[in-house]
Each structure stands twice: as C-alpha cells, then as structure tokens.
mmCIF file of C-alpha atoms in Angstrom:
data_model
loop_
_atom_site.group_PDB
_atom_site.id
_atom_site.type_symbol
_atom_site.label_atom_id
_atom_site.label_comp_id
_atom_site.label_asym_id
_atom_site.label_seq_id
_atom_site.Cartn_x
_atom_site.Cartn_y
_atom_site.Cartn_z
ATOM 1 C CA UNK N 6 2.211 11.634 -10.155
ATOM 2 C CA UNK N 7 1.362 8.200 -8.721
ATOM 3 C CA UNK N 8 1.914 5.248 -11.034
ATOM 4 C CA UNK N 9 -0.729 3.159 -9.276
ATOM 5 C CA UNK N 10 -4.331 3.306 -8.093
ATOM 6 C CA UNK N 11 -5.521 2.996 -4.508
ATOM 7 C CA UNK N 12 -8.746 1.001 -4.213
ATOM 8 C CA UNK N 13 -10.756 1.247 -1.012
ATOM 9 C CA UNK N 14 -11.670 -2.442 -0.981
ATOM 10 C CA UNK N 15 -12.966 -2.533 2.592
ATOM 11 C CA UNK N 16 -15.357 0.334 1.909
ATOM 12 C CA UNK N 17 -16.600 -1.417 -1.212
ATOM 13 C CA UNK N 18 -17.094 -4.696 0.653
ATOM 14 C CA UNK N 19 -19.111 -2.985 3.394
ATOM 15 C CA UNK N 20 -21.269 -1.123 0.866
ATOM 16 C CA UNK N 21 -22.084 -4.323 -1.018
ATOM 17 C CA UNK N 22 -22.848 -6.146 2.225
ATOM 18 C CA UNK N 23 -25.086 -3.342 3.497
ATOM 19 C CA UNK N 24 -27.123 -3.477 0.286
ATOM 20 C CA UNK N 25 -27.581 -7.248 0.576
ATOM 21 C CA UNK N 26 -28.400 -6.939 4.285
ATOM 22 C CA UNK N 27 -31.144 -4.393 3.621
ATOM 23 C CA UNK N 28 -32.637 -6.579 0.909
ATOM 24 C CA UNK N 29 -32.588 -9.574 3.254
ATOM 25 C CA UNK N 30 -34.237 -7.568 6.043
ATOM 26 C CA UNK N 31 -37.040 -6.481 3.716
ATOM 27 C CA UNK N 32 -37.562 -10.068 2.599
ATOM 28 C CA UNK N 33 -37.758 -11.262 6.202
ATOM 29 C CA UNK N 34 -40.217 -8.492 6.995
ATOM 30 C CA UNK N 35 -42.482 -9.596 4.164
ATOM 31 C CA UNK N 36 -42.390 -13.170 5.451
ATOM 32 C CA UNK N 37 -42.941 -12.105 9.068
ATOM 33 C CA UNK N 38 -39.680 -13.682 10.227
ATOM 34 C CA UNK N 39 -37.811 -11.955 13.070
ATOM 35 C CA UNK N 40 -34.035 -12.458 12.882
ATOM 36 C CA UNK N 41 -31.993 -11.921 16.039
ATOM 37 C CA UNK N 42 -28.231 -11.574 15.692
ATOM 38 C CA UNK N 43 -26.699 -12.715 19.000
ATOM 39 C CA UNK N 44 -23.050 -11.817 19.625
ATOM 40 C CA UNK N 45 -20.507 -12.083 22.443
ATOM 41 C CA UNK N 46 -17.047 -13.230 23.420
ATOM 42 C CA UNK N 47 -16.386 -16.990 23.613
ATOM 43 C CA UNK N 48 -17.537 -18.410 26.932
ATOM 44 C CA UNK N 49 -19.980 -15.626 27.795
ATOM 45 C CA UNK N 50 -22.943 -18.024 27.870
ATOM 46 C CA UNK N 51 -24.600 -17.572 24.460
ATOM 47 C CA UNK N 52 -25.573 -21.215 24.065
ATOM 48 C CA UNK N 53 -26.850 -21.582 27.629
ATOM 49 C CA UNK N 54 -28.883 -18.393 27.230
ATOM 50 C CA UNK N 55 -30.325 -19.738 23.981
ATOM 51 C CA UNK N 56 -31.243 -23.054 25.588
ATOM 52 C CA UNK N 57 -33.185 -21.285 28.340
ATOM 53 C CA UNK N 58 -34.827 -18.943 25.828
ATOM 54 C CA UNK N 59 -35.938 -21.810 23.613
ATOM 55 C CA UNK N 60 -37.440 -23.695 26.547
ATOM 56 C CA UNK N 61 -39.392 -20.584 27.578
ATOM 57 C CA UNK N 62 -40.693 -19.605 24.132
ATOM 58 C CA UNK N 63 -40.867 -22.691 21.930
ATOM 59 C CA UNK N 64 -44.538 -23.317 22.726
ATOM 60 C CA UNK N 65 -45.400 -19.710 21.742
ATOM 61 C CA UNK N 66 -43.494 -19.381 18.481
ATOM 62 C CA UNK N 67 -41.643 -21.459 15.913
ATOM 63 C CA UNK N 68 -37.913 -21.057 16.467
ATOM 64 C CA UNK N 69 -34.910 -21.856 14.288
ATOM 65 C CA UNK N 70 -31.268 -21.481 15.320
ATOM 66 C CA UNK N 71 -28.162 -20.911 13.206
ATOM 67 C CA UNK N 72 -24.932 -21.739 15.014
ATOM 68 C CA UNK N 73 -21.888 -20.027 13.484
ATOM 69 C CA UNK N 74 -18.389 -21.257 14.236
ATOM 70 C CA UNK N 75 -15.044 -21.397 12.528
ATOM 71 C CA UNK N 76 -15.258 -25.179 13.008
ATOM 72 C CA UNK N 77 -17.002 -27.886 15.111
ATOM 73 C CA UNK N 78 -20.672 -28.814 15.499
ATOM 74 C CA UNK N 79 -20.850 -28.826 19.290
ATOM 75 C CA UNK N 80 -23.289 -25.930 19.709
ATOM 76 C CA UNK N 81 -25.643 -27.094 16.957
ATOM 77 C CA UNK N 82 -25.896 -30.502 18.603
ATOM 78 C CA UNK N 83 -26.584 -28.903 21.982
ATOM 79 C CA UNK N 84 -29.336 -26.696 20.556
ATOM 80 C CA UNK N 85 -30.917 -29.497 18.511
ATOM 81 C CA UNK N 86 -31.422 -31.404 21.769
ATOM 82 C CA UNK N 87 -33.989 -28.737 22.750
ATOM 83 C CA UNK N 88 -36.255 -29.907 19.935
ATOM 84 C CA UNK N 89 -36.033 -26.871 17.651
ATOM 85 C CA UNK N 90 -34.462 -26.850 14.206
ATOM 86 C CA UNK N 91 -30.753 -26.007 14.304
ATOM 87 C CA UNK N 92 -28.111 -25.779 11.624
ATOM 88 C CA UNK N 93 -24.362 -25.300 11.865
ATOM 89 C CA UNK N 94 -22.637 -22.647 9.761
ATOM 90 C CA UNK N 95 -18.887 -23.044 9.241
ATOM 91 C CA UNK N 96 -17.225 -19.767 8.322
ATOM 92 C CA UNK N 97 -14.087 -21.282 6.824
ATOM 93 C CA UNK N 98 -11.778 -19.418 9.170
ATOM 94 C CA UNK N 99 -13.618 -16.082 9.064
ATOM 95 C CA UNK N 100 -14.410 -14.513 12.435
ATOM 96 C CA UNK N 101 -17.834 -13.160 11.448
ATOM 97 C CA UNK N 102 -20.904 -13.717 9.305
ATOM 98 C CA UNK N 103 -22.053 -11.311 6.627
ATOM 99 C CA UNK N 104 -25.462 -10.939 4.965
ATOM 100 C CA UNK N 105 -24.753 -13.470 2.216
ATOM 101 C CA UNK N 106 -23.712 -16.156 4.717
ATOM 102 C CA UNK N 107 -26.744 -15.421 6.870
ATOM 103 C CA UNK N 108 -29.015 -15.723 3.844
ATOM 104 C CA UNK N 109 -27.583 -19.185 3.109
ATOM 105 C CA UNK N 110 -28.248 -20.207 6.682
ATOM 106 C CA UNK N 111 -31.837 -18.970 6.572
ATOM 107 C CA UNK N 112 -32.454 -20.976 3.420
ATOM 108 C CA UNK N 113 -31.268 -24.043 5.313
ATOM 109 C CA UNK N 114 -33.742 -23.271 8.104
ATOM 110 C CA UNK N 115 -36.688 -23.114 5.666
ATOM 111 C CA UNK N 116 -37.826 -19.798 7.125
ATOM 112 C CA UNK N 117 -41.368 -20.016 5.798
ATOM 113 C CA UNK N 118 -42.028 -22.149 8.868
ATOM 114 C CA UNK N 119 -40.174 -19.907 11.351
ATOM 115 C CA UNK N 120 -41.340 -16.989 13.538
ATOM 116 C CA UNK N 121 -38.027 -16.360 15.298
ATOM 117 C CA UNK N 122 -34.654 -17.119 13.722
ATOM 118 C CA UNK N 123 -31.582 -16.663 15.892
ATOM 119 C CA UNK N 124 -28.068 -16.344 14.546
ATOM 120 C CA UNK N 125 -25.536 -17.231 17.233
ATOM 121 C CA UNK N 126 -22.629 -15.373 15.701
ATOM 122 C CA UNK N 127 -18.950 -16.284 16.007
ATOM 123 C CA UNK N 128 -17.543 -15.561 19.471
ATOM 124 C CA UNK N 129 -15.734 -12.265 18.967
ATOM 125 C CA UNK N 130 -16.297 -8.650 20.045
ATOM 126 C CA UNK N 131 -14.754 -7.070 16.944
ATOM 127 C CA UNK N 132 -15.446 -8.644 13.532
ATOM 128 C CA UNK N 133 -19.149 -9.572 13.955
ATOM 129 C CA UNK N 134 -19.952 -5.966 14.835
ATOM 130 C CA UNK N 135 -18.589 -4.712 11.517
ATOM 131 C CA UNK N 136 -20.957 -6.647 9.250
ATOM 132 C CA UNK N 137 -24.705 -6.124 8.992
ATOM 133 C CA UNK N 138 -26.260 -9.594 8.828
ATOM 134 C CA UNK N 139 -29.706 -8.358 7.812
ATOM 135 C CA UNK N 140 -31.012 -8.945 11.322
ATOM 136 C CA UNK N 141 -34.163 -7.381 12.741
ATOM 137 C CA UNK N 142 -32.348 -6.636 16.008
ATOM 138 C CA UNK N 143 -28.857 -7.101 17.437
ATOM 139 C CA UNK N 144 -28.203 -8.478 20.909
ATOM 140 C CA UNK N 145 -24.996 -9.176 22.749
ATOM 141 C CA UNK N 146 -23.999 -10.899 25.956
ATOM 142 C CA UNK N 147 -21.367 -9.526 28.305
ATOM 143 C CA UNK N 148 -20.458 -11.841 31.171
ATOM 144 C CA UNK N 149 -19.450 -10.551 34.593
ATOM 145 C CA UNK N 150 -15.969 -12.174 34.512
ATOM 146 C CA UNK N 151 -15.127 -10.131 31.382
ATOM 147 C CA UNK N 152 -15.298 -6.855 33.321
ATOM 148 C CA UNK N 153 -17.497 -3.770 33.244
ATOM 149 C CA UNK N 154 -15.097 -1.795 31.027
ATOM 150 C CA UNK N 155 -15.724 -3.741 27.816
ATOM 151 C CA UNK N 156 -18.033 -1.061 26.324
ATOM 152 C CA UNK N 157 -15.062 1.306 26.469
ATOM 153 C CA UNK N 158 -12.724 -1.175 24.791
ATOM 154 C CA UNK N 159 -15.094 -2.439 22.084
ATOM 155 C CA UNK N 160 -17.252 0.598 21.257
ATOM 156 C CA UNK N 161 -18.642 -0.574 17.913
ATOM 157 C CA UNK N 162 -20.114 -3.776 19.326
ATOM 158 C CA UNK N 163 -22.038 -1.915 22.011
ATOM 159 C CA UNK N 164 -23.066 0.904 19.683
ATOM 160 C CA UNK N 165 -24.925 -1.437 17.286
ATOM 161 C CA UNK N 166 -26.735 -3.564 19.879
ATOM 162 C CA UNK N 167 -30.375 -3.016 20.772
ATOM 163 C CA UNK N 168 -30.086 -5.036 23.962
ATOM 164 C CA UNK N 169 -27.129 -6.010 26.168
ATOM 165 C CA UNK N 170 -27.506 -9.027 28.435
ATOM 166 C CA UNK N 171 -25.113 -8.964 31.387
ATOM 167 C CA UNK N 172 -24.771 -12.646 32.173
ATOM 168 C CA UNK N 173 -23.423 -14.615 35.145
ATOM 169 C CA UNK N 174 -24.645 -12.160 37.761
ATOM 170 C CA UNK N 175 -24.546 -15.037 40.245
ATOM 171 C CA UNK N 176 -20.768 -14.531 40.476
ATOM 172 C CA UNK N 177 -20.907 -10.756 41.045
ATOM 173 C CA UNK N 178 -19.613 -11.117 44.644
ATOM 174 C CA UNK N 179 -16.414 -12.711 43.362
ATOM 175 C CA UNK N 180 -15.464 -10.206 40.644
ATOM 176 C CA UNK N 181 -14.644 -6.516 40.570
ATOM 177 C CA UNK N 182 -17.620 -5.730 38.347
ATOM 178 C CA UNK N 183 -19.510 -2.454 38.794
ATOM 179 C CA UNK N 184 -23.014 -2.840 37.329
ATOM 180 C CA UNK N 185 -23.802 0.882 37.393
ATOM 181 C CA UNK N 186 -20.558 1.775 35.638
ATOM 182 C CA UNK N 187 -21.263 -0.879 33.046
ATOM 183 C CA UNK N 188 -24.695 0.609 32.376
ATOM 184 C CA UNK N 189 -23.132 4.044 32.132
ATOM 185 C CA UNK N 190 -20.490 2.852 29.658
ATOM 186 C CA UNK N 191 -23.060 1.003 27.523
ATOM 187 C CA UNK N 192 -25.233 4.109 27.329
ATOM 188 C CA UNK N 193 -22.214 6.231 26.437
ATOM 189 C CA UNK N 194 -21.966 4.112 23.291
ATOM 190 C CA UNK N 195 -25.682 3.648 22.731
ATOM 191 C CA UNK N 196 -28.194 5.637 24.822
ATOM 192 C CA UNK N 197 -31.083 3.547 23.426
ATOM 193 C CA UNK N 198 -29.653 0.134 24.321
ATOM 194 C CA UNK N 199 -31.590 -1.881 26.873
ATOM 195 C CA UNK N 200 -29.418 -3.450 29.579
ATOM 196 C CA UNK N 201 -30.719 -6.608 31.259
ATOM 197 C CA UNK N 202 -28.724 -8.348 34.028
ATOM 198 C CA UNK N 203 -29.296 -12.112 33.876
ATOM 199 C CA UNK N 204 -28.004 -15.464 34.988
ATOM 200 C CA UNK N 205 -28.725 -18.001 32.273
ATOM 201 C CA UNK N 206 -27.658 -20.822 34.594
ATOM 202 C CA UNK N 207 -30.121 -20.037 37.409
ATOM 203 C CA UNK N 208 -32.747 -18.198 35.379
ATOM 204 C CA UNK N 209 -32.459 -14.943 37.334
ATOM 205 C CA UNK N 210 -33.508 -11.953 35.237
ATOM 206 C CA UNK N 211 -34.448 -14.081 32.246
ATOM 207 C CA UNK N 212 -38.160 -13.172 32.324
ATOM 208 C CA UNK N 213 -37.302 -9.573 31.408
ATOM 209 C CA UNK N 214 -35.296 -10.865 28.455
ATOM 210 C CA UNK N 215 -38.137 -13.143 27.320
ATOM 211 C CA UNK N 216 -40.593 -10.243 27.534
ATOM 212 C CA UNK N 217 -38.313 -8.009 25.466
ATOM 213 C CA UNK N 218 -37.960 -10.687 22.794
ATOM 214 C CA UNK N 219 -41.693 -11.449 22.715
ATOM 215 C CA UNK N 220 -42.467 -7.756 22.278
ATOM 216 C CA UNK N 221 -39.934 -7.322 19.461
ATOM 217 C CA UNK N 222 -41.144 -10.394 17.557
ATOM 218 C CA UNK N 223 -44.776 -9.289 17.853
ATOM 219 C CA UNK N 224 -43.969 -5.727 16.752
ATOM 220 C CA UNK N 225 -41.972 -7.003 13.774
ATOM 221 C CA UNK N 226 -44.958 -8.964 12.533
ATOM 222 C CA UNK N 227 -47.380 -6.050 13.010
ATOM 223 C CA UNK N 228 -45.504 -3.311 11.156
#
C-alpha cells in the first residue's frame, strides 16, 4: 500500500482555469466585447500584423491591445504609436497567459469602451495553446521561414485556432515552403480552421483577414 497521495495538480489547474475562462467569455459577451487571442512563435510578425490591422479597422471599431511578454515594453510602445489604447502585461517568467491574467489586462483596458480587444500572447507555440484565455476566437501566425511542417510538430496550437495566418509570403521563392502541404497539415489538426496567406509588410492578403475579423466581431455582438 502506498504511503503517499498522488495529486493531479496540472489537471486541477486546467479545470480551474477553464471555469474562469468560461465566466470571462460570458461576461465579455454580455458587454459586446470581442476578445481575440493572437499567438505565434517569436519573430513571426504578430506586432506588424497588428499594426496593419489597427490602421485598417480603427475608424470602424474601438480597439484595445494587450501586449504579453516575459519582460520589456517594446511592443506596447510600438502599438500605442498607432493611436489605440495599449497595455503591457508582464508574465513574471511564465510563457503563457491564463484567464485570470487576461481578466486583469482587460480591466486595465477599461473594456466598456472597447469593441475589439486583442491579446498578443507570449511568443511560443506550446504553452499559450494549453490555457484558455476566455477569448472569443483564437488566431495564430505561422511565418514562411518557420516551415510548412509546424502543424505536425505543434498539433495543439493548430487544433485550437479558428484562423491561421501564413505570414511573409513575399519570401516564398527563397524558402522550401509548400503552401498546399501546410493547408493540408493545418486541416489534419483542425478541419474548420481558416487559412489565410498574408504579407503584413506589403499588405498582400490582408483584406481577407480584415473581412474575417469584421465578420466575427459583428457576429459576436449579434448573438
């Protein structure tokens, strides 16, 4: 007979977080606030994509941005230069945000005055995918230099995302990146995921992304 107990702490943590995330989502729904959780590896182009998105949509809706990083305030400063409200969230060494952290960030944004809140999650393809932030939708960016096989290597990330932006398509001629295989691998993980090739730097493909986001924000407010 064992002289000790085994406690499934991770399972307990996830269960508690899921409960808080669902409560947060319901609260956002009541307020008509759409929360987008944006994830990717470092250097994939999250901040550049956000800058372009803000410029395209800021006259149509009130936008607030939460920049999550282990340290530094570089991204928050960059986003604040666009004229929208931005706050920096320091995770204290953690490689993800959970529902409680997201809730704190939303309080800092004063969400009663926001239509679209975007959480730019910590750059990582593993930890952020494990924690429900309470978001309305999940999006992730995969850049061409990272390779088309990432959906095979990081299945959870791709399985939870509603839309996958394939960024930096301007450098496709210089990398061994197969767009059709990438689509196939994404849909192996999540048949419902929308795949949108873009170049945040040049603007190519971005209109399709803007249209998707507009539609989702409008639908969120209607339901």
